[in-house]
Amino acid sequence: MALKTPSTFLSPLSLPKHYTLSIFNPVSLNIYRKSTPLSCKSTHSHSPSQLPLSDTKLLSSEPEGTGAASPTRGDRFLERQQADEAAKLLIKEIKKTKKKAKKVLKVNTATACCYGCGAPLQTSEVDAPGYVDMDTYELKKKHHQLRTILCGRCRLLSHGHMITAVGGNGGYSGGKQFVSADELREKLSHLRHEKALIVKLVDIVDFNGSFLSRVRDLAGANPIILVVTKVDLLPKGTDFNCVGDWVVEAITKKKLNVLSVHLTSSKSLVGIAGVASEIQKEKKGRDVYILGSANVGKSAFISALLKMMAQRDPAAAAAQKYKPIQSAVPGTTLGPIQIDAFLGGGKLYDTPGVHLHHRQAAVVHSEDLPILAPQSRLRGQSFPVSSKNGMAGKFNSNGLNGFSIFWGGLVRIDVLKVFPETCLTFYGPKKLPIHAVPTHEADEFYKKELGVLLTPPTGKDRAGEWRGLETVQQLQINFEDAERPASDVAISGLGWITIEPRRESLGISESNFAEGTKELHIAVHVPKPVEIFVRPSIPVGKAGAEWYQYRELTEKEEEIRPKWYF
């Protein structure tokens, strides 16, 4: 009987039948690997023809792929491992591909856009945004300078022309309508899918109207820094500690989680340094998007931000040369404008203003828009007017009861039932005239003076197109303390009216403020799409610091409550 080679002994065929493994066990592999050092290479090569007959029959009877030359169980194990790893890698790549397909693309930077408004550059339609004459376009393209082009519309805006770009929403056309409000919102829809830092702007003069209550629909779960603009317009003597606390209280009631609140003025640069520091702290390599409603002051804020950052960041200093255009026209910015303002990664984006149909800017003619934008510090206009000798002019001992007060041609307030000492103070644009007439004469007065004394609309031609004050809202305002303002009635896109139940300086004998009678009744008339907000009074002026009361907070509220800076 011929000797069997060591490889034959180590072959699976040499094991008894009951030791054959149908499924590989790692423990068996370790035992097998410990046995392999015992084998050695044969000094003679054996072909099947050279083996004994019994061995030849044995090999030939095995199925294909077995025998001494077949892969060992260790080889098979490694092959299976490699196959599993390859499968896992393939599945991972497929998931990545699907994720990329679902993800909305970021701002397209491949298309050259006007640096003033973000509209794509074009050479065909002269009246449309983004227009550049062909010679200029070709020259800039040849020298790779398309990002330094300002379109024709932006040049006109920079010289004071009023060219609207947002149409619809029941407003009057002040020019060719280019972009709808829905399209503007669509331009920002990608934000909820990206990791970004959101800087949300709110106009303090139009706090409720410009707030963007559905900001989470645009920002998603991204962190938010709240910037309150135009605080330099608040009345002289205003205590900003009170205003800051009032703003935080307002956003807490809205259940909007923000990192911090900043009171700022783009004109005087007040508070801008704090915002720049907060952005650098929270950016963490992400893109920064400036978000807000139309005409809230985004472009002016970006200009002030770049000016402040330029002191330490060369990238921001270089970006100041090509800043977004500023104007009073809604929809000045028509597309996201990329600004290379950071050395440490990430971009700064000026975004299109979200056009809100419920603001006064949506209903007035484009040439009347500057009237709605306060240019200097607000000064409250009170009715009745205080007098040492009692009530002045046409108001009698019954106070404002039975009178209607017109705020330009945009707002009418009918005083139905208030105390004789009740005072209404109007905070808004100085160019908006205020007139008071008996309520029974109000309809005739409005029809006669619309476009003349009551502006906007300015001129009889525009007054003929005006649809009037179609919305009437009856308000019942309750109060607890007659020594403090009862509430503010805020008119979206215009300003607010502070209602004080009693002002001693009016010189009228005190009314009976008994329990159960602490309520005031008025009716407010506005154009149809415009909204009316009733809110706690904002503490402005020297008197605001005297009557404003800080709310006592629990430890938990103190911990989660955002901090405000000025």
Coordinates of C-alpha atoms in Angstrom, one line a residue:
M1 CA 0.0 0.0 0.0
A2 CA 1.4 3.4 -1.1
L3 CA 2.1 6.1 1.4
K4 CA -0.3 9.0 1.4
T5 CA 1.1 12.5 1.1
P6 CA 0.6 15.0 4.0
S7 CA -1.7 17.1 1.8
T8 CA -3.9 14.0 1.4
F9 CA -4.1 13.6 5.1
L10 CA -5.1 17.2 5.5
S11 CA -7.7 17.1 2.8
P12 CA -11.4 17.3 3.9
L13 CA -11.7 13.9 2.2
S14 CA -9.5 12.3 4.8
L15 CA -11.9 13.4 7.7
P16 CA -14.6 11.0 8.8
K17 CA -18.0 11.8 7.3
H18 CA -19.5 13.1 10.5
Y19 CA -16.8 15.8 10.8
T20 CA -17.7 17.4 7.5
L21 CA -18.9 21.0 8.1
S22 CA -21.7 22.3 5.9
I23 CA -21.5 25.8 7.5
F24 CA -18.2 27.2 8.5
N25 CA -17.5 27.8 12.1
P26 CA -14.7 30.3 13.1
V27 CA -13.6 28.0 15.9
S28 CA -13.0 25.2 13.4
L29 CA -10.9 27.7 11.4
N30 CA -8.6 28.3 14.4
I31 CA -8.1 24.6 15.0
Y32 CA -7.5 24.0 11.3
R33 CA -5.0 26.9 11.1
K34 CA -3.1 25.5 14.1
S35 CA -2.7 22.2 12.2
T36 CA -1.4 23.7 9.0
P37 CA 2.2 24.2 10.3
L38 CA 2.5 20.3 10.5
S39 CA 2.1 20.0 6.7
C40 CA 5.1 20.3 4.4
K41 CA 5.7 20.4 0.8
S42 CA 6.3 17.1 -1.0
T43 CA 9.7 16.8 -2.7
H44 CA 8.1 15.1 -5.6
S45 CA 5.2 16.3 -7.7
H46 CA 2.4 13.7 -8.1
S47 CA 0.0 13.8 -10.9
P48 CA -3.1 11.6 -10.8
S49 CA -1.5 9.2 -13.2
Q50 CA 1.5 8.7 -10.8
L51 CA -0.7 8.0 -7.8
P52 CA -1.7 4.6 -6.7
L53 CA -4.9 3.2 -8.3
S54 CA -6.8 3.5 -5.1
D55 CA -6.0 7.2 -4.8
T56 CA -6.8 7.8 -8.5
K57 CA -10.2 6.3 -8.1
L58 CA -10.7 8.3 -4.9
L59 CA -9.9 11.6 -6.6
S60 CA -11.9 10.9 -9.7
S61 CA -15.0 10.1 -7.6
E62 CA -15.0 13.5 -5.9
P63 CA -17.2 16.3 -7.2
E64 CA -15.6 19.1 -9.2
G65 CA -13.6 21.6 -7.1
T66 CA -12.6 19.3 -4.2
G67 CA -9.6 17.3 -3.3
A68 CA -6.1 18.3 -2.4
A69 CA -5.9 21.2 -4.8
S70 CA -9.3 22.7 -3.8
P71 CA -9.5 25.9 -1.7
T72 CA -9.2 25.4 2.0
R73 CA -12.0 26.3 4.4
G74 CA -9.9 29.3 5.4
D75 CA -9.7 30.4 1.8
R76 CA -13.5 30.0 1.5
F77 CA -14.0 32.0 4.7
L78 CA -11.8 34.9 3.3
E79 CA -13.7 34.8 0.1
R80 CA -17.0 35.1 1.9
Q81 CA -15.7 37.9 4.0
Q82 CA -14.5 39.8 1.0
A83 CA -17.9 39.3 -0.7
D84 CA -19.7 40.6 2.3
E85 CA -17.5 43.7 2.5
A86 CA -18.0 44.3 -1.2
A87 CA -21.8 44.0 -0.7
K88 CA -21.8 46.4 2.2
L89 CA -19.7 48.9 0.3
L90 CA -22.1 48.7 -2.7
I91 CA -25.2 49.2 -0.4
K92 CA -23.5 52.2 1.2
E93 CA -22.8 53.8 -2.2
I94 CA -26.4 53.2 -3.3
K95 CA -27.7 54.9 -0.1
K96 CA -25.4 57.9 -0.8
T97 CA -26.7 58.2 -4.3
K98 CA -30.3 58.1 -3.2
K99 CA -29.6 60.7 -0.5
K100 CA -27.9 63.0 -3.0
A101 CA -30.9 62.6 -5.4
K102 CA -33.3 63.7 -2.6
K103 CA -31.3 66.6 -1.4
V104 CA -32.2 70.0 -2.9
L105 CA -29.3 71.7 -4.6
K106 CA -27.7 74.7 -2.9
V107 CA -27.6 78.1 -4.5
N108 CA -26.4 77.7 -8.1
T109 CA -23.2 79.7 -8.3
A110 CA -22.4 78.6 -11.9
T111 CA -24.9 81.2 -13.4
A112 CA -23.5 84.7 -13.4
C113 CA -25.8 87.1 -11.5
C114 CA -26.1 90.8 -10.8
Y115 CA -24.3 91.5 -7.5
G116 CA -26.8 94.2 -6.7
C117 CA -30.0 92.1 -6.8
G118 CA -29.1 88.5 -7.5
A119 CA -31.0 88.3 -10.8
P120 CA -29.4 86.2 -13.6
L121 CA -27.6 88.3 -16.1
Q122 CA -29.3 88.5 -19.6
T123 CA -29.0 90.6 -22.7
S124 CA -32.4 90.2 -24.4
E125 CA -35.1 92.0 -22.3
V126 CA -34.2 95.6 -21.5
D127 CA -37.1 96.1 -19.0
A128 CA -36.4 92.9 -17.1
P129 CA -34.0 92.5 -14.1
G130 CA -30.5 91.4 -14.9
Y131 CA -30.3 93.2 -18.2
V132 CA -26.8 94.1 -19.5
D133 CA -25.9 95.4 -23.0
M134 CA -24.2 92.8 -25.1
D135 CA -20.9 94.7 -25.5
T136 CA -20.5 95.0 -21.7
Y137 CA -21.4 91.4 -21.1
E138 CA -19.0 90.1 -23.7
L139 CA -16.2 92.2 -22.4
K140 CA -16.7 91.2 -18.8
K141 CA -17.1 87.6 -19.8
K142 CA -13.8 87.7 -21.7
H143 CA -11.9 88.9 -18.7
H144 CA -13.8 86.6 -16.2
Q145 CA -15.4 89.6 -14.5
L146 CA -19.2 88.8 -14.7
R147 CA -19.5 88.9 -11.0
T148 CA -18.7 92.6 -11.0
I149 CA -21.7 93.6 -13.2
L150 CA -24.6 95.7 -11.9
C151 CA -27.7 95.3 -14.0
G152 CA -29.7 98.2 -15.5
R153 CA -32.5 97.9 -13.0
C154 CA -30.1 98.2 -10.1
R155 CA -28.5 101.2 -11.6
L156 CA -31.9 102.9 -11.7
L157 CA -32.7 101.9 -8.1
S158 CA -29.4 103.2 -6.9
H159 CA -30.4 106.6 -8.4
G160 CA -33.8 106.7 -6.5
H161 CA -36.1 105.2 -9.2
M162 CA -39.1 103.1 -7.9
I163 CA -39.2 100.0 -9.9
T164 CA -41.3 97.2 -8.4
A165 CA -40.4 93.6 -9.0
V166 CA -43.0 91.8 -6.8
G167 CA -46.5 91.6 -8.2
G168 CA -49.9 90.1 -7.2
N169 CA -51.3 89.9 -3.7
G170 CA -54.0 92.4 -4.5
G171 CA -51.5 95.2 -4.9
Y172 CA -51.2 97.9 -7.6
S173 CA -48.7 97.5 -10.3
G174 CA -46.0 100.1 -10.2
G175 CA -44.1 98.7 -13.2
K176 CA -43.5 95.4 -15.0
Q177 CA -44.2 92.5 -12.6
F178 CA -41.3 90.1 -12.6
V179 CA -41.4 87.8 -9.6
S180 CA -44.3 86.5 -7.6
A181 CA -44.3 86.1 -3.8
D182 CA -44.5 82.3 -4.1
E183 CA -41.4 82.3 -6.4
L184 CA -39.5 84.3 -3.9
R185 CA -40.3 81.8 -1.2
E186 CA -39.3 78.9 -3.5
K187 CA -35.9 80.5 -3.9
L188 CA -35.4 79.9 -0.1
S189 CA -36.9 76.4 0.1
H190 CA -33.4 74.7 0.0
L191 CA -32.5 76.2 3.4
R192 CA -34.4 73.6 5.4
H193 CA -32.3 70.8 3.8
E194 CA -28.9 72.4 4.5
K195 CA -26.7 72.9 7.6
A196 CA -26.6 76.7 7.9
L197 CA -26.7 79.6 10.3
I198 CA -29.8 81.8 10.0
V199 CA -29.7 85.5 10.8
K200 CA -33.4 86.6 11.0
L201 CA -34.1 90.3 10.7
V202 CA -37.2 92.0 12.2
D203 CA -38.1 95.7 11.9
I204 CA -38.8 97.2 15.3
V205 CA -41.2 99.8 13.8
D206 CA -43.2 96.9 12.2
F207 CA -42.3 94.2 14.7
N208 CA -45.4 92.0 14.1
G209 CA -45.8 92.7 10.4
S210 CA -42.2 91.8 9.6
F211 CA -41.7 88.9 12.0
L212 CA -42.2 85.9 9.6
S213 CA -44.1 83.7 12.0
R214 CA -43.5 80.7 9.7
V215 CA -39.8 81.1 9.6
R216 CA -39.3 77.4 10.6
D217 CA -40.8 76.4 7.2
L218 CA -37.8 78.1 5.6
A219 CA -35.1 77.6 8.1
G220 CA -35.8 74.1 9.2
A221 CA -33.9 73.0 12.3
N222 CA -31.0 75.4 11.7
P223 CA -30.0 77.8 14.6
I224 CA -31.3 81.3 14.5
I225 CA -29.9 84.6 15.5
L226 CA -32.6 87.3 15.8
V227 CA -31.6 90.8 14.8
V228 CA -34.0 93.7 15.5
T229 CA -33.3 96.5 13.1
K230 CA -33.9 100.3 13.0
V231 CA -33.8 100.8 16.8
D232 CA -32.4 104.3 16.2
L233 CA -35.9 105.2 15.0
L234 CA -37.5 104.7 18.5
P235 CA -38.5 107.9 20.3
K236 CA -35.8 109.8 22.2
G237 CA -35.3 108.7 25.8
T238 CA -36.2 105.0 25.2
D239 CA -34.7 102.6 27.7
F240 CA -33.4 99.7 25.6
N241 CA -33.3 97.4 28.6
C242 CA -37.1 97.6 28.6
V243 CA -37.3 97.1 24.8
G244 CA -34.9 94.2 24.8
D245 CA -36.9 92.4 27.6
W246 CA -40.1 93.2 25.6
V247 CA -38.7 91.6 22.4
V248 CA -37.6 88.5 24.3
E249 CA -41.0 88.2 25.9
A250 CA -42.6 88.4 22.5
I251 CA -40.5 85.7 20.9
T252 CA -41.0 83.5 23.9
K253 CA -44.8 83.6 23.4
K254 CA -44.2 82.7 19.8
K255 CA -42.3 79.6 21.0
L256 CA -39.4 80.4 18.6
N257 CA -36.1 79.1 19.8
V258 CA -33.3 81.5 19.1
L259 CA -29.6 81.7 20.1
S260 CA -29.6 85.4 21.0
V261 CA -31.4 88.7 20.3
H262 CA -29.6 91.8 19.1
L263 CA -30.9 95.4 19.0
T264 CA -29.2 97.1 16.1
S265 CA -29.1 100.1 13.8
S266 CA -27.5 99.7 10.4
K267 CA -27.3 103.5 10.0
S268 CA -25.4 104.2 13.2
L269 CA -23.7 100.7 13.5
V270 CA -25.1 100.3 17.0
G271 CA -25.2 96.6 17.9
I272 CA -23.6 95.4 14.7
A273 CA -20.3 94.4 16.4
G274 CA -22.2 92.1 18.7
V275 CA -23.9 90.4 15.7
A276 CA -20.6 89.9 13.9
S277 CA -19.0 88.4 17.0
E278 CA -22.0 86.0 17.4
I279 CA -21.9 85.0 13.8
Q280 CA -18.2 84.1 14.0
K281 CA -18.8 82.2 17.2
E282 CA -21.8 80.1 15.9
K283 CA -20.9 79.8 12.2
K284 CA -18.6 76.7 12.6
G285 CA -17.8 76.5 8.9
R286 CA -21.4 76.8 7.8
D287 CA -22.9 79.2 5.3
V288 CA -24.7 82.2 6.8
Y289 CA -28.1 83.3 5.4
I290 CA -29.6 86.7 6.1
L291 CA -33.4 86.1 6.2
G292 CA -36.3 88.5 6.6
S293 CA -39.4 90.1 5.0
A294 CA -39.2 92.6 2.2
N295 CA -37.8 96.0 3.2
V296 CA -36.8 94.9 6.7
G297 CA -33.3 96.3 6.0
K298 CA -31.3 93.2 5.0
S299 CA -29.1 94.9 2.4
A300 CA -28.4 97.8 4.8
F301 CA -27.6 95.3 7.5
I302 CA -25.2 93.4 5.3
S303 CA -23.4 96.6 4.3
A304 CA -23.0 97.5 8.0
L305 CA -21.9 94.0 8.9
L306 CA -19.2 93.9 6.2
K307 CA -18.0 97.3 7.3
M308 CA -17.6 96.1 10.9
M309 CA -16.0 92.7 9.9
A310 CA -13.6 94.4 7.5
Q311 CA -11.6 95.7 10.5
R312 CA -10.4 92.2 11.2
D313 CA -11.2 90.1 8.2
P314 CA -9.6 90.9 4.8
A315 CA -12.2 88.9 3.0
A316 CA -15.0 91.1 4.3
A317 CA -13.0 94.2 3.4
A318 CA -12.7 93.0 -0.2
A319 CA -16.4 92.1 -0.3
Q320 CA -17.4 95.7 0.5
K321 CA -16.7 96.7 -3.1
Y322 CA -19.7 94.7 -4.5
K323 CA -22.5 95.1 -2.0
P324 CA -26.3 94.4 -2.6
I325 CA -28.4 97.4 -3.6
Q326 CA -30.5 99.2 -1.0
S327 CA -33.9 100.7 -1.9
A328 CA -37.4 101.2 -0.5
V329 CA -38.9 99.0 -3.2
P330 CA -40.2 95.6 -2.1
G331 CA -38.3 92.8 -3.8
T332 CA -35.1 94.7 -4.5
T333 CA -33.2 91.5 -4.0
L334 CA -34.5 88.9 -6.5
G335 CA -32.1 86.0 -5.9
P336 CA -29.6 84.8 -3.3
I337 CA -26.4 86.9 -3.5
Q338 CA -23.2 85.1 -2.5
I339 CA -20.7 87.2 -0.6
D340 CA -17.2 85.9 0.2
A341 CA -17.0 87.5 3.6
F342 CA -15.2 84.9 5.7
L343 CA -11.7 83.6 5.6
G344 CA -12.4 80.6 7.8
G345 CA -14.9 78.9 5.4
G346 CA -18.5 79.3 4.6
K347 CA -20.3 82.0 2.6
L348 CA -22.6 84.9 3.4
Y349 CA -25.8 85.1 1.5
D350 CA -28.2 88.0 1.1
T351 CA -31.6 86.4 0.3
P352 CA -34.7 87.7 -1.4
G353 CA -37.1 89.5 1.0
V354 CA -40.2 87.3 1.7
H355 CA -43.0 89.5 0.3
L356 CA -45.9 89.5 2.8
H357 CA -49.3 90.3 1.3
H358 CA -50.6 91.6 4.7
R359 CA -48.3 94.7 4.8
Q360 CA -49.3 98.1 3.6
A361 CA -46.5 98.0 1.0
A362 CA -48.5 95.4 -0.9
V363 CA -51.4 97.8 -1.6
V364 CA -49.9 101.3 -2.2
H365 CA -48.5 102.6 -5.5
S366 CA -44.7 102.1 -5.9
E367 CA -44.2 105.9 -5.9
D368 CA -45.9 106.2 -2.5
L369 CA -43.6 103.6 -0.9
P370 CA -41.1 106.1 0.5
I371 CA -43.9 107.7 2.6
L372 CA -44.2 104.4 4.5
A373 CA -40.5 104.2 5.4
P374 CA -39.7 106.4 8.5
Q375 CA -36.5 108.3 7.8
S376 CA -36.0 109.9 11.2
R377 CA -36.7 109.3 14.9
L378 CA -40.4 108.6 15.7
R379 CA -42.4 111.1 17.6
G380 CA -45.8 110.0 18.9
Q381 CA -48.8 112.1 17.8
S382 CA -51.4 112.0 20.5
F383 CA -55.2 112.5 20.4
P384 CA -56.7 114.3 22.2
V385 CA -53.9 116.9 22.5
S386 CA -52.8 117.7 26.0
S387 CA -53.7 121.2 27.2
K388 CA -53.3 123.0 30.6
N389 CA -56.7 124.5 30.1
G390 CA -58.5 121.2 29.4
M391 CA -59.3 119.7 26.1
A392 CA -58.1 121.5 23.0
G393 CA -60.0 122.3 19.9
K394 CA -63.0 120.4 18.9
F395 CA -62.9 117.7 21.6
N396 CA -65.3 118.1 24.4
S397 CA -65.6 116.7 27.9
N398 CA -66.6 113.3 26.4
G399 CA -63.1 112.9 25.0
L400 CA -62.7 110.9 21.8
N401 CA -66.0 109.1 22.0
G402 CA -67.9 109.6 18.8
F403 CA -64.9 110.6 16.7
S404 CA -63.0 108.9 13.8
I405 CA -59.3 109.4 13.4
F406 CA -57.8 109.0 9.9
W407 CA -54.1 108.0 9.6
G408 CA -53.5 109.1 6.0
G409 CA -55.7 107.3 3.6
L410 CA -54.7 103.9 5.0
V411 CA -56.2 103.6 8.4
R412 CA -59.4 104.8 10.1
I413 CA -60.2 104.3 13.8
D414 CA -63.7 104.8 15.1
V415 CA -63.8 105.4 18.9
L416 CA -66.9 103.7 20.1
K417 CA -66.7 103.6 23.9
V418 CA -63.7 104.8 25.9
F419 CA -63.1 106.8 29.0
P420 CA -62.9 110.6 28.6
E421 CA -59.2 110.5 29.7
T422 CA -58.4 107.9 27.1
C423 CA -55.5 108.9 24.7
L424 CA -54.4 107.4 21.4
T425 CA -50.8 107.9 20.4
F426 CA -49.7 107.2 16.8
Y427 CA -46.2 106.0 16.1
G428 CA -45.3 105.8 12.4
P429 CA -44.0 107.8 9.4
K430 CA -44.1 111.6 9.9
K431 CA -45.3 112.1 6.3
L432 CA -48.5 110.3 7.1
P433 CA -51.1 113.0 8.1
I434 CA -53.6 112.5 10.9
H435 CA -57.1 114.0 10.9
A436 CA -60.0 113.6 13.3
V437 CA -63.6 114.2 12.4
P438 CA -67.0 113.2 14.0
T439 CA -67.8 109.7 13.1
H440 CA -71.1 110.6 11.4
E441 CA -69.1 112.8 8.9
A442 CA -66.3 110.3 8.4
D443 CA -67.5 108.6 5.2
E444 CA -68.1 111.9 3.4
F445 CA -64.8 113.3 4.6
Y446 CA -62.9 110.3 3.4
K447 CA -64.5 110.3 0.0
K448 CA -63.8 114.0 -0.5
E449 CA -60.3 114.2 0.9
L450 CA -58.8 110.9 -0.3
G451 CA -55.7 111.7 -2.4
V452 CA -55.7 115.3 -1.2
L453 CA -55.5 115.6 2.7
L454 CA -55.6 111.8 3.2
T455 CA -52.5 110.4 1.5
P456 CA -51.4 107.9 0.3
P457 CA -52.8 107.3 -2.2
T458 CA -51.4 110.6 -3.6
G459 CA -53.5 112.4 -6.2
K460 CA -57.0 112.0 -7.4
D461 CA -55.9 109.7 -10.2
R462 CA -54.6 107.1 -7.8
A463 CA -57.5 107.7 -5.4
G464 CA -59.8 106.7 -8.3
E465 CA -58.1 103.3 -8.5
W466 CA -58.1 102.9 -4.7
R467 CA -60.5 100.2 -3.4
G468 CA -61.0 101.8 0.0
L469 CA -60.8 100.5 3.6
E470 CA -62.7 97.3 3.1
T471 CA -61.7 95.5 6.3
V472 CA -63.3 96.5 9.6
Q473 CA -62.3 94.9 12.8
Q474 CA -64.1 95.5 16.1
L475 CA -61.7 95.5 19.0
Q476 CA -62.6 95.1 22.7
I477 CA -59.4 96.0 24.7
N478 CA -59.2 95.0 28.4
F479 CA -56.8 96.5 30.9
E480 CA -55.9 96.0 34.5
D481 CA -54.0 99.2 35.4
A482 CA -55.3 102.5 34.2
E483 CA -51.9 104.1 34.9
R484 CA -50.3 102.0 32.2
P485 CA -51.1 101.7 28.5
A486 CA -53.7 99.0 27.8
S487 CA -52.2 97.7 24.6
D488 CA -50.8 98.6 21.1
V489 CA -52.8 98.2 17.9
A490 CA -50.2 97.5 15.3
I491 CA -50.9 98.0 11.6
S492 CA -48.9 95.7 9.4
G493 CA -46.3 97.6 7.4
L494 CA -47.0 101.0 9.0
G495 CA -46.5 101.4 12.7
W496 CA -48.6 101.2 15.9
I497 CA -51.1 103.0 18.0
T498 CA -50.7 103.0 21.8
I499 CA -54.0 103.1 23.7
E500 CA -53.8 104.7 27.2
P501 CA -57.0 104.3 29.3
R502 CA -56.2 107.5 31.2
R503 CA -53.9 110.5 30.8
E504 CA -54.0 112.9 33.6
S505 CA -52.6 115.8 31.6
L506 CA -55.8 116.0 29.5
G507 CA -57.4 117.9 32.4
I508 CA -60.6 116.0 32.6
S509 CA -62.2 114.8 35.8
E510 CA -61.5 111.1 36.6
S511 CA -63.9 108.5 35.4
N512 CA -65.1 105.6 37.4
F513 CA -62.7 102.7 36.9
A514 CA -64.8 100.2 38.8
E515 CA -64.3 96.5 38.4
G516 CA -66.1 95.1 35.3
T517 CA -65.8 98.3 33.3
K518 CA -62.1 98.1 32.4
E519 CA -62.5 97.7 28.7
L520 CA -62.3 100.0 25.6
H521 CA -64.2 99.6 22.3
I522 CA -62.9 100.8 19.0
A523 CA -63.3 99.8 15.3
V524 CA -60.3 99.8 12.9
H525 CA -60.7 100.1 9.1
V526 CA -57.8 99.1 6.8
P527 CA -57.4 97.9 3.2
K528 CA -58.5 94.3 2.7
P529 CA -55.2 92.4 2.8
V530 CA -53.6 94.4 5.6
E531 CA -53.6 92.7 9.1
I532 CA -54.2 94.2 12.5
F533 CA -52.3 93.0 15.6
V534 CA -53.2 93.7 19.3
R535 CA -50.2 93.3 21.5
P536 CA -48.7 94.4 24.9
S537 CA -47.5 97.9 24.6
I538 CA -43.9 98.4 23.7
P539 CA -42.1 100.7 26.2
V540 CA -40.8 103.6 24.3
G541 CA -39.9 107.1 25.3
K542 CA -39.0 108.3 28.8
A543 CA -42.5 107.3 30.1
G544 CA -42.0 103.7 28.9
A545 CA -39.2 103.0 31.5
E546 CA -41.6 104.3 34.2
W547 CA -44.6 102.1 33.6
Y548 CA -42.9 98.9 32.1
Q549 CA -42.8 95.9 34.5
Y550 CA -40.3 93.1 34.3
R551 CA -41.8 89.6 34.7
E552 CA -40.4 87.4 37.5
L553 CA -38.8 84.3 35.9
T554 CA -38.2 80.8 37.3
E555 CA -34.8 79.2 37.2
K556 CA -35.8 77.1 34.2
E557 CA -37.0 80.1 32.3
E558 CA -33.8 82.0 33.1
E559 CA -31.8 79.0 31.7
I560 CA -33.6 78.6 28.4
R561 CA -34.5 82.3 27.8
P562 CA -32.3 83.8 25.1
K563 CA -30.1 86.7 26.0
W564 CA -30.4 90.1 24.3
Y565 CA -27.6 92.5 23.4
F566 CA -27.4 96.1 22.5

